Short mmCIF file of C-alpha atoms and ligand atoms in Angstrom, two decimals:
data_model
loop_
_atom_site.label_atom_id
_atom_site.label_comp_id
_atom_site.label_asym_id
_atom_site.label_seq_id
_atom_site.Cartn_x
_atom_site.Cartn_y
_atom_site.Cartn_z
CA MET A 1 -0.16 -0.29 -0.13
CA PRO A 2 1.51 3.26 -0.53
CA PRO A 3 2.59 5.70 2.45
CA ASP A 4 -0.56 7.86 2.07
CA ALA A 5 -3.60 5.20 1.30
CA PRO A 6 -6.66 5.29 3.57
CA PRO A 7 -5.92 2.22 5.98
CA ARG A 8 -8.50 -0.84 3.93
CA THR A 9 -11.28 -1.21 6.33
CA SER A 10 -10.77 -4.21 8.39
CA ARG A 11 -14.09 -6.67 7.53
CA ALA A 12 -14.93 -9.70 10.10
CA LEU A 13 -16.77 -12.19 8.16
CA SER A 14 -17.70 -16.36 8.77
CA GLY A 15 -20.47 -18.58 7.91
CA ILE A 16 -22.08 -21.19 10.51
CA GLN A 17 -23.87 -24.26 9.18
CA PRO A 18 -27.34 -25.11 10.45
CA THR A 19 -27.08 -29.10 10.53
CA GLY A 20 -28.11 -29.25 14.46
CA ARG A 21 -28.10 -27.19 17.15
CA PHE A 22 -24.37 -25.49 17.93
CA HIS A 23 -21.85 -27.06 20.34
CA TRP A 24 -19.27 -25.93 23.25
CA GLY A 25 -16.58 -26.40 20.02
CA ASN A 26 -18.60 -23.57 17.39
CA TYR A 27 -19.45 -21.53 20.69
CA PHE A 28 -15.77 -21.67 21.82
CA GLY A 29 -14.34 -21.89 18.37
CA ALA A 30 -16.10 -19.05 16.53
CA ILE A 31 -18.83 -17.43 18.26
CA ARG A 32 -17.02 -16.45 20.96
CA GLN A 33 -14.84 -14.47 18.28
CA TYR A 34 -17.76 -13.46 16.04
CA ILE A 35 -18.73 -11.20 19.09
CA ASP A 36 -15.78 -10.15 19.96
CA LEU A 37 -14.81 -8.94 16.71
CA GLN A 38 -18.38 -6.28 16.44
CA PRO A 39 -17.63 -3.36 15.77
CA GLY A 40 -17.31 -1.51 19.58
CA ALA A 41 -15.94 -5.05 21.15
CA HIS A 42 -12.57 -5.10 22.58
CA GLN A 43 -11.29 -6.93 19.46
CA ALA A 44 -14.13 -4.74 16.63
CA ALA A 45 -13.36 -5.14 13.14
CA ASP A 46 -14.51 -2.31 11.33
CA GLU A 47 -17.57 -4.60 10.05
CA ALA A 48 -18.89 -7.58 10.59
CA TYR A 49 -20.96 -9.81 8.77
CA TYR A 50 -22.08 -13.57 9.99
CA PHE A 51 -23.99 -15.74 7.97
CA ILE A 52 -25.92 -18.99 8.69
CA ALA A 53 -24.82 -21.45 5.53
CA ASP A 54 -28.13 -23.20 4.05
CA LEU A 55 -26.35 -23.74 1.53
CA HIS A 56 -23.89 -25.92 2.49
CA ALA A 57 -25.84 -27.27 4.49
CA LEU A 58 -27.85 -28.51 2.28
CA THR A 59 -25.45 -31.10 1.55
CA THR A 60 -26.61 -33.26 4.42
CA VAL A 61 -29.70 -31.66 5.23
CA ARG A 62 -32.13 -33.52 3.55
CA ASP A 63 -35.91 -32.38 5.29
CA PRO A 64 -37.02 -28.87 4.01
CA ALA A 65 -38.74 -28.55 7.12
CA ARG A 66 -36.25 -29.03 9.74
CA LEU A 67 -33.31 -27.19 7.66
CA ARG A 68 -36.35 -23.96 8.17
CA SER A 69 -36.28 -25.02 11.60
CA LEU A 70 -32.68 -25.14 11.84
CA VAL A 71 -32.25 -22.00 10.11
CA HIS A 72 -34.28 -20.00 13.27
CA ALA A 73 -32.82 -21.72 15.88
CA ALA A 74 -29.62 -20.36 14.52
CA ALA A 75 -30.21 -17.20 14.37
CA VAL A 76 -32.00 -17.00 17.67
CA ASP A 77 -29.36 -19.08 19.15
CA LEU A 78 -26.52 -16.29 17.80
CA LEU A 79 -28.87 -13.28 19.38
CA ALA A 80 -28.95 -15.25 22.01
CA LEU A 81 -24.93 -15.71 22.51
CA GLY A 82 -24.44 -11.67 22.11
CA LEU A 83 -24.48 -10.89 18.20
CA ASP A 84 -25.66 -7.65 18.25
CA PRO A 85 -27.69 -6.61 14.88
CA GLU A 86 -27.34 -2.68 15.56
CA ARG A 87 -23.77 -4.06 15.08
CA ALA A 88 -23.16 -6.30 12.61
CA VAL A 89 -24.98 -7.81 9.97
CA LEU A 90 -26.75 -11.06 10.67
CA PHE A 91 -28.10 -12.69 7.65
CA VAL A 92 -29.25 -16.01 5.48
CA GLN A 93 -26.08 -17.47 2.95
CA SER A 94 -29.66 -17.94 0.17
CA ASP A 95 -30.72 -15.04 0.58
CA VAL A 96 -27.79 -13.47 -0.92
CA PRO A 97 -27.69 -14.93 -4.50
CA GLU A 98 -25.30 -13.36 -6.10
CA VAL A 99 -22.69 -15.97 -3.79
CA ALA A 100 -24.00 -18.54 -6.35
CA GLU A 101 -22.90 -16.27 -9.48
CA LEU A 102 -19.80 -15.65 -7.64
CA THR A 103 -19.22 -19.46 -6.99
CA TRP A 104 -19.22 -20.15 -10.56
CA LEU A 105 -17.24 -17.51 -11.95
CA LEU A 106 -14.72 -18.91 -9.44
CA MET A 107 -14.77 -22.60 -10.41
CA THR A 108 -13.73 -22.06 -14.04
CA VAL A 109 -9.96 -20.91 -11.74
CA THR A 110 -10.35 -24.11 -9.51
CA PRO A 111 -7.73 -26.93 -10.06
CA MET A 112 -9.59 -30.24 -9.50
CA GLY A 113 -6.95 -31.51 -7.37
CA LEU A 114 -7.00 -28.65 -4.78
CA LEU A 115 -10.30 -29.61 -4.26
CA GLU A 116 -9.91 -33.60 -4.25
CA ARG A 117 -7.09 -32.82 -1.15
CA CYS A 118 -9.96 -30.78 0.91
CA HIS A 119 -10.66 -32.90 4.32
CA ALA A 120 -14.40 -32.30 3.99
CA TYR A 121 -14.44 -34.59 0.98
CA LYS A 122 -11.47 -36.55 1.75
CA ASP A 123 -12.98 -38.00 4.66
CA LYS A 124 -16.40 -38.98 2.80
CA LYS A 125 -14.76 -40.90 -0.06
CA ASN A 126 -11.53 -42.92 2.10
CA ARG A 127 -15.15 -43.78 5.03
CA GLY A 128 -16.49 -45.45 1.75
CA LEU A 129 -19.89 -43.20 1.70
CA PRO A 130 -20.94 -41.31 -1.60
CA ALA A 131 -20.00 -37.61 -2.08
CA ASP A 132 -22.71 -35.58 -4.63
CA ALA A 133 -20.50 -32.37 -6.63
CA GLY A 134 -22.05 -30.37 -3.67
CA LEU A 135 -19.57 -31.80 -1.30
CA PHE A 136 -16.99 -31.73 -3.46
CA THR A 137 -17.24 -28.25 -4.93
CA TYR A 138 -17.66 -26.95 -0.64
CA PRO A 139 -14.37 -25.39 -0.70
CA VAL A 140 -15.60 -23.27 -3.56
CA LEU A 141 -19.03 -21.97 -2.01
CA MET A 142 -17.06 -21.34 1.09
CA ALA A 143 -14.46 -18.84 -0.95
CA ALA A 144 -17.29 -16.90 -2.51
CA ASP A 145 -19.40 -16.55 0.30
CA ILE A 146 -15.67 -15.17 2.13
CA LEU A 147 -14.31 -12.67 -1.38
CA ALA A 148 -18.18 -11.65 -1.74
CA TYR A 149 -17.66 -9.18 0.87
CA ASP A 150 -14.30 -8.36 0.97
CA ALA A 151 -13.98 -9.59 4.05
CA THR A 152 -10.24 -9.17 5.72
CA ILE A 153 -10.48 -11.56 8.87
CA VAL A 154 -12.57 -14.95 8.98
CA PRO A 155 -13.14 -15.59 12.77
CA VAL A 156 -13.32 -19.90 12.70
CA GLY A 157 -11.64 -23.26 14.17
CA GLU A 158 -8.67 -24.98 13.43
CA ASP A 159 -10.31 -27.07 11.06
CA GLN A 160 -11.75 -24.48 8.46
CA VAL A 161 -8.24 -23.17 7.66
CA GLN A 162 -7.57 -25.73 4.84
CA HIS A 163 -10.53 -23.74 2.93
CA ILE A 164 -9.49 -20.23 4.05
CA GLU A 165 -6.18 -21.50 2.06
CA VAL A 166 -8.17 -22.57 -1.07
CA CYS A 167 -9.92 -19.13 -0.79
CA ARG A 168 -6.56 -17.10 -1.09
CA ASP A 169 -5.66 -20.01 -3.83
CA LEU A 170 -8.60 -18.78 -6.03
CA ALA A 171 -8.75 -15.37 -5.33
CA GLY A 172 -4.87 -15.29 -6.17
CA THR A 173 -5.67 -17.15 -9.38
CA PHE A 174 -8.84 -14.89 -10.60
CA ASN A 175 -6.51 -11.19 -9.32
CA HIS A 176 -3.81 -12.77 -11.85
CA LEU A 177 -5.72 -13.56 -14.98
CA TYR A 178 -8.16 -10.62 -14.42
CA GLY A 179 -6.47 -7.47 -12.04
CA ASP A 180 -6.79 -6.49 -8.34
CA VAL A 181 -10.29 -8.49 -8.26
CA PHE A 182 -10.73 -9.73 -4.85
CA THR A 183 -9.50 -9.05 -1.51
CA LEU A 184 -7.16 -11.71 0.38
CA PRO A 185 -8.27 -12.93 3.85
CA ASN A 186 -6.89 -13.78 6.78
CA PRO A 187 -8.29 -17.38 8.87
CA ARG A 188 -8.59 -16.02 12.96
CA LEU A 189 -8.21 -18.62 15.19
CA VAL A 190 -8.37 -18.31 19.37
CA GLU A 191 -5.99 -19.24 21.59
CA GLY A 192 -7.62 -22.52 23.53
CA GLY A 193 -10.65 -22.58 21.66
CA ALA A 194 -9.74 -23.60 17.73
CA LYS A 195 -10.06 -27.17 18.53
CA VAL A 196 -12.55 -27.84 21.49
CA PRO A 197 -12.47 -31.39 22.23
CA GLY A 198 -15.46 -33.77 22.55
CA THR A 199 -16.81 -36.03 24.84
CA ASP A 200 -14.52 -39.10 24.07
CA GLY A 201 -11.14 -36.48 23.72
CA GLN A 202 -11.25 -36.45 19.98
CA LYS A 203 -12.68 -33.06 17.88
CA MET A 204 -16.10 -31.86 18.90
CA SER A 205 -18.37 -32.65 15.98
CA LYS A 206 -21.84 -33.85 14.91
CA SER A 207 -19.92 -36.46 12.55
CA TYR A 208 -18.54 -37.86 15.95
CA GLU A 209 -21.43 -37.52 17.58
CA ASN A 210 -19.16 -37.20 21.05
CA THR A 211 -20.65 -32.85 20.66
CA ILE A 212 -22.28 -30.53 24.08
CA GLU A 213 -24.73 -28.49 22.92
CA VAL A 214 -24.83 -24.78 23.59
CA PHE A 215 -28.55 -24.98 25.01
CA GLU A 216 -29.05 -28.42 25.08
CA ASP A 217 -32.00 -29.25 28.23
CA PRO A 218 -29.86 -29.12 31.46
CA ALA A 219 -30.34 -32.62 32.66
CA ALA A 220 -29.88 -34.05 29.39
CA GLN A 221 -26.24 -32.23 28.92
CA LYS A 222 -25.18 -33.57 33.15
CA LYS A 223 -25.88 -36.31 31.63
CA LYS A 224 -23.44 -35.91 28.31
CA ILE A 225 -21.20 -34.19 31.37
CA MET A 226 -21.31 -37.57 33.20
CA ARG A 227 -20.65 -39.46 30.63
CA ILE A 228 -16.88 -38.01 29.13
CA THR A 229 -14.85 -40.62 28.92
CA THR A 230 -11.61 -40.02 31.13
CA ASP A 231 -8.39 -42.50 31.42
CA SER A 232 -8.09 -45.45 34.20
CA ARG A 233 -5.41 -43.69 36.43
CA PRO A 234 -5.97 -44.38 40.12
CA MET A 235 -7.72 -41.31 42.27
CA GLU A 236 -4.63 -40.90 44.58
CA GLN A 237 -2.14 -40.56 41.02
CA PRO A 238 -1.00 -36.69 40.36
CA LYS A 239 -2.14 -35.81 37.19
CA ASP A 240 -0.84 -33.38 34.23
CA PRO A 241 -3.58 -30.88 33.47
CA GLU A 242 -2.85 -30.33 30.22
CA GLY A 243 -3.94 -31.52 27.53
CA ASP A 244 -6.77 -33.56 29.62
CA HIS A 245 -10.23 -32.93 27.50
CA LEU A 246 -12.17 -32.46 30.25
CA PHE A 247 -9.73 -30.00 32.21
CA GLU A 248 -9.45 -28.19 28.78
CA LEU A 249 -13.82 -27.97 28.59
CA PHE A 250 -13.79 -27.12 32.26
CA ALA A 251 -10.94 -24.38 31.09
CA LEU A 252 -12.88 -22.60 28.85
CA MET A 253 -15.46 -21.72 30.79
CA ALA A 254 -14.60 -21.53 34.35
CA PRO A 255 -13.47 -18.86 36.19
CA GLU A 256 -9.93 -17.76 36.38
CA GLY A 257 -9.36 -18.56 40.43
CA ASP A 258 -11.87 -21.33 39.66
CA ARG A 259 -9.53 -22.91 37.06
CA LEU A 260 -6.31 -22.43 38.71
CA ARG A 261 -8.03 -24.48 41.71
CA MET A 262 -8.26 -27.21 39.60
CA ALA A 263 -5.07 -26.88 37.68
CA ASP A 264 -3.41 -27.56 40.78
CA LEU A 265 -5.98 -30.49 42.30
CA TYR A 266 -4.67 -32.18 39.44
CA ARG A 267 -0.96 -31.98 39.80
CA ARG A 268 -1.44 -32.68 43.90
CA GLY A 269 -3.83 -35.70 42.55
CA GLY A 270 -6.03 -37.57 45.47
CA PHE A 271 -9.58 -36.75 43.20
CA GLY A 272 -12.35 -38.26 41.31
CA TYR A 273 -13.19 -37.22 37.81
CA GLY A 274 -16.82 -37.27 38.90
CA GLU A 275 -15.91 -33.83 41.12
CA VAL A 276 -14.56 -32.31 38.24
CA LYS A 277 -17.48 -33.36 35.83
CA LYS A 278 -19.59 -32.08 38.78
CA ALA A 279 -18.09 -28.72 38.50
CA LEU A 280 -17.71 -28.73 34.58
CA VAL A 281 -22.04 -28.85 35.09
CA GLU A 282 -22.10 -26.05 37.56
CA ALA A 283 -19.19 -24.22 35.17
CA ALA A 284 -21.64 -24.52 32.11
CA ALA A 285 -25.09 -23.64 33.82
CA ALA A 286 -23.39 -20.25 35.30
CA TYR A 287 -21.62 -19.58 31.67
CA PHE A 288 -24.25 -19.87 29.44
CA ALA A 289 -27.35 -18.29 31.91
CA ASP A 290 -27.85 -15.31 30.74
CA ALA A 291 -27.89 -16.65 27.16
CA ARG A 292 -30.58 -18.89 27.63
CA GLY A 293 -32.62 -16.27 29.53
CA ARG A 294 -32.00 -13.93 26.31
CA ARG A 295 -33.09 -16.97 24.27
CA ALA A 296 -36.41 -18.05 26.31
CA GLU A 297 -37.28 -13.78 25.17
CA LEU A 298 -36.10 -14.20 21.86
CA GLU A 299 -37.82 -17.91 20.76
CA ALA A 300 -41.51 -15.93 21.75
CA ASP A 301 -40.67 -13.35 19.16
CA PRO A 302 -40.02 -15.01 15.83
CA GLY A 303 -41.27 -12.23 13.72
CA ARG A 304 -38.37 -10.04 15.43
CA VAL A 305 -35.57 -12.24 14.70
CA GLU A 306 -37.41 -12.86 10.84
CA ALA A 307 -37.00 -9.16 10.19
CA ILE A 308 -32.88 -8.96 11.79
CA LEU A 309 -32.74 -11.71 9.14
CA ALA A 310 -34.32 -9.10 6.28
CA ALA A 311 -32.08 -6.37 6.89
CA GLY A 312 -29.39 -8.27 7.29
CA ALA A 313 -29.92 -9.79 4.34
CA ALA A 314 -30.65 -6.11 1.96
CA ARG A 315 -27.09 -4.91 3.42
CA ALA A 316 -25.01 -8.55 2.46
CA ARG A 317 -26.59 -8.22 -1.36
CA ALA A 318 -25.67 -4.24 -1.36
CA ARG A 319 -22.11 -5.15 -0.80
CA ALA A 320 -21.87 -8.67 -2.43
CA GLY A 321 -23.75 -6.65 -5.73
CA ASP A 322 -20.82 -4.77 -5.62
CA VAL A 323 -18.39 -6.98 -5.62
CA LEU A 324 -19.93 -9.66 -8.31
CA ALA A 325 -20.12 -6.28 -10.70
CA ARG A 326 -16.45 -5.78 -10.15
CA ALA A 327 -15.79 -9.58 -10.71
CA ARG A 328 -18.19 -9.18 -13.83
CA ARG A 329 -16.76 -6.56 -15.37
CA ALA A 330 -12.83 -8.18 -14.30
CA CYS A 331 -13.53 -11.40 -16.45
CA GLY A 332 -15.28 -9.76 -19.74
CA LEU A 333 -18.81 -10.94 -18.10
CA SER A 334 -20.15 -7.27 -19.01
CA ARG A 335 -20.18 -5.71 -22.15
CA GLY A 336 -19.52 -1.59 -23.43
CA GLU A 337 -17.37 -1.34 -19.97
CA ALA A 338 -14.17 -3.49 -21.19
CA ALA A 339 -11.00 -1.79 -20.40
CA THR A 340 -12.46 0.84 -18.91
CA GLY A 341 -10.85 -1.05 -15.29
CA LYS A 342 -13.76 -0.68 -13.60
CA GLY A 343 -13.38 -4.00 -13.01
CA ARG A 344 -11.06 -2.85 -10.62
CA ARG A 345 -11.30 -2.27 -6.60
CA PRO A 346 -12.21 1.27 -5.55
P1 TYM B 1 -19.68 -25.32 10.84
O1 TYM B 1 -20.86 -25.45 10.55
O2 TYM B 1 -18.19 -26.50 11.12
O3 TYM B 1 -18.89 -25.04 12.30
C1 TYM B 1 -18.71 -23.51 12.47
C2 TYM B 1 -17.51 -22.87 12.92
O4 TYM B 1 -17.39 -23.52 14.27
C3 TYM B 1 -15.92 -24.36 14.22
N1 TYM B 1 -15.94 -25.11 14.80
C4 TYM B 1 -14.88 -25.30 16.44
N2 TYM B 1 -13.85 -24.86 16.59
C5 TYM B 1 -13.26 -25.35 17.91
N3 TYM B 1 -13.02 -26.56 17.88
C6 TYM B 1 -14.60 -27.07 16.94
N4 TYM B 1 -14.41 -28.56 17.69
C7 TYM B 1 -14.95 -26.86 16.18
N5 TYM B 1 -15.92 -27.56 15.69
C8 TYM B 1 -16.84 -26.51 14.42
C9 TYM B 1 -15.37 -24.61 12.50
O5 TYM B 1 -14.10 -23.49 12.67
C10 TYM B 1 -16.19 -22.91 12.45
O6 TYM B 1 -15.52 -21.90 12.38
N6 TYM B 1 -17.52 -24.19 5.65
C11 TYM B 1 -18.33 -24.11 7.38
C12 TYM B 1 -18.76 -22.80 7.06
C13 TYM B 1 -19.12 -21.61 6.24
C14 TYM B 1 -17.26 -21.02 6.65
C15 TYM B 1 -18.13 -19.85 5.51
C16 TYM B 1 -16.80 -20.30 7.30
C17 TYM B 1 -19.63 -21.45 4.97
N7 TYM B 1 -19.35 -20.48 4.17
C18 TYM B 1 -17.12 -18.87 5.23
C19 TYM B 1 -16.15 -19.03 7.05
C20 TYM B 1 -16.27 -18.17 6.14
C21 TYM B 1 -18.31 -24.75 8.34
O7 TYM B 1 -18.54 -25.81 7.99
O8 TYM B 1 -18.55 -24.29 9.66
#
């Protein structure tokens, strides 16, 4: 950038799939960052765009009524967890059809080999499951999601970093061919939350059936917590809290003092994992108590939630429309404007 150029706007953007209710991995890896990056928050970006990725969810949810209800529930959850529609743009992915057209433009510069290496497709193929073209080209849609808003920061968990690399690759190729059209984004991960463990110690994920949902009924949630796997070392033996998934979960939501006391207890030994689990039940209840209250209020006012999504979609479409027009002009899809430089970023 030349020294006298105005600083570029920092714009956070991220998407989350409504394939089930949000779990602790979604919250501590991604949603908590969405909140922190909203304008006015302590690590604020200049602008923030967050969307519910219903087009991506279509590769797994095939029941229309369920998809509709999951999308609405996702909006309620995000608002209850602190997303503020006055400061961030909240919308549903499919309400911005410009993104689908942009996906096609990007598809024409996407090498097959790049997609063959992407993990969502590779994992499914390795498990012998049939994969459709939607799953195969999923990272291209995700790239369009990001590039359509000139996003600079993409808050995500570790599992999405590969997809952001793909996005940067595709944007780089397109820019190389057609001029400076797209902004290259960077992923943003949080320390301690980039890979939240599930009840079995693997990464928490719907596909591993090891999730604990943020707004799960408290009794069901307690049951799951009490069933978190632990090792079989005797109670007397001192243990290292680092790398213990039960402790890791506790540390995410316990106040600092409780976390230090618990780490100490681990190092001294002479305690049972049952005690830690009970402490985790209480820490989770306290951590999400306010959000549960807000959720109940929002649930009682579906009209308000839908109005927020409609307003968000209008704002998102305006921006994506500009970016798409730029991309169309740059690659020769708009007649009469060739060689005027209008395809370039202002
Ligand atoms: P999705 O819906 O699988 O997950 C949403 C967000 O939650 C994070 N996450 C985790 N973080 C830490 N530990 C875990 N155990 C854990 N599980 C999930 C994910 O990393 C993600 O940030 N492809 C995306 C959705 C998407 C998107 C985008 C994201 C579509 N377009 C554009 C960013 C930008 C996905 O499937 O996320």
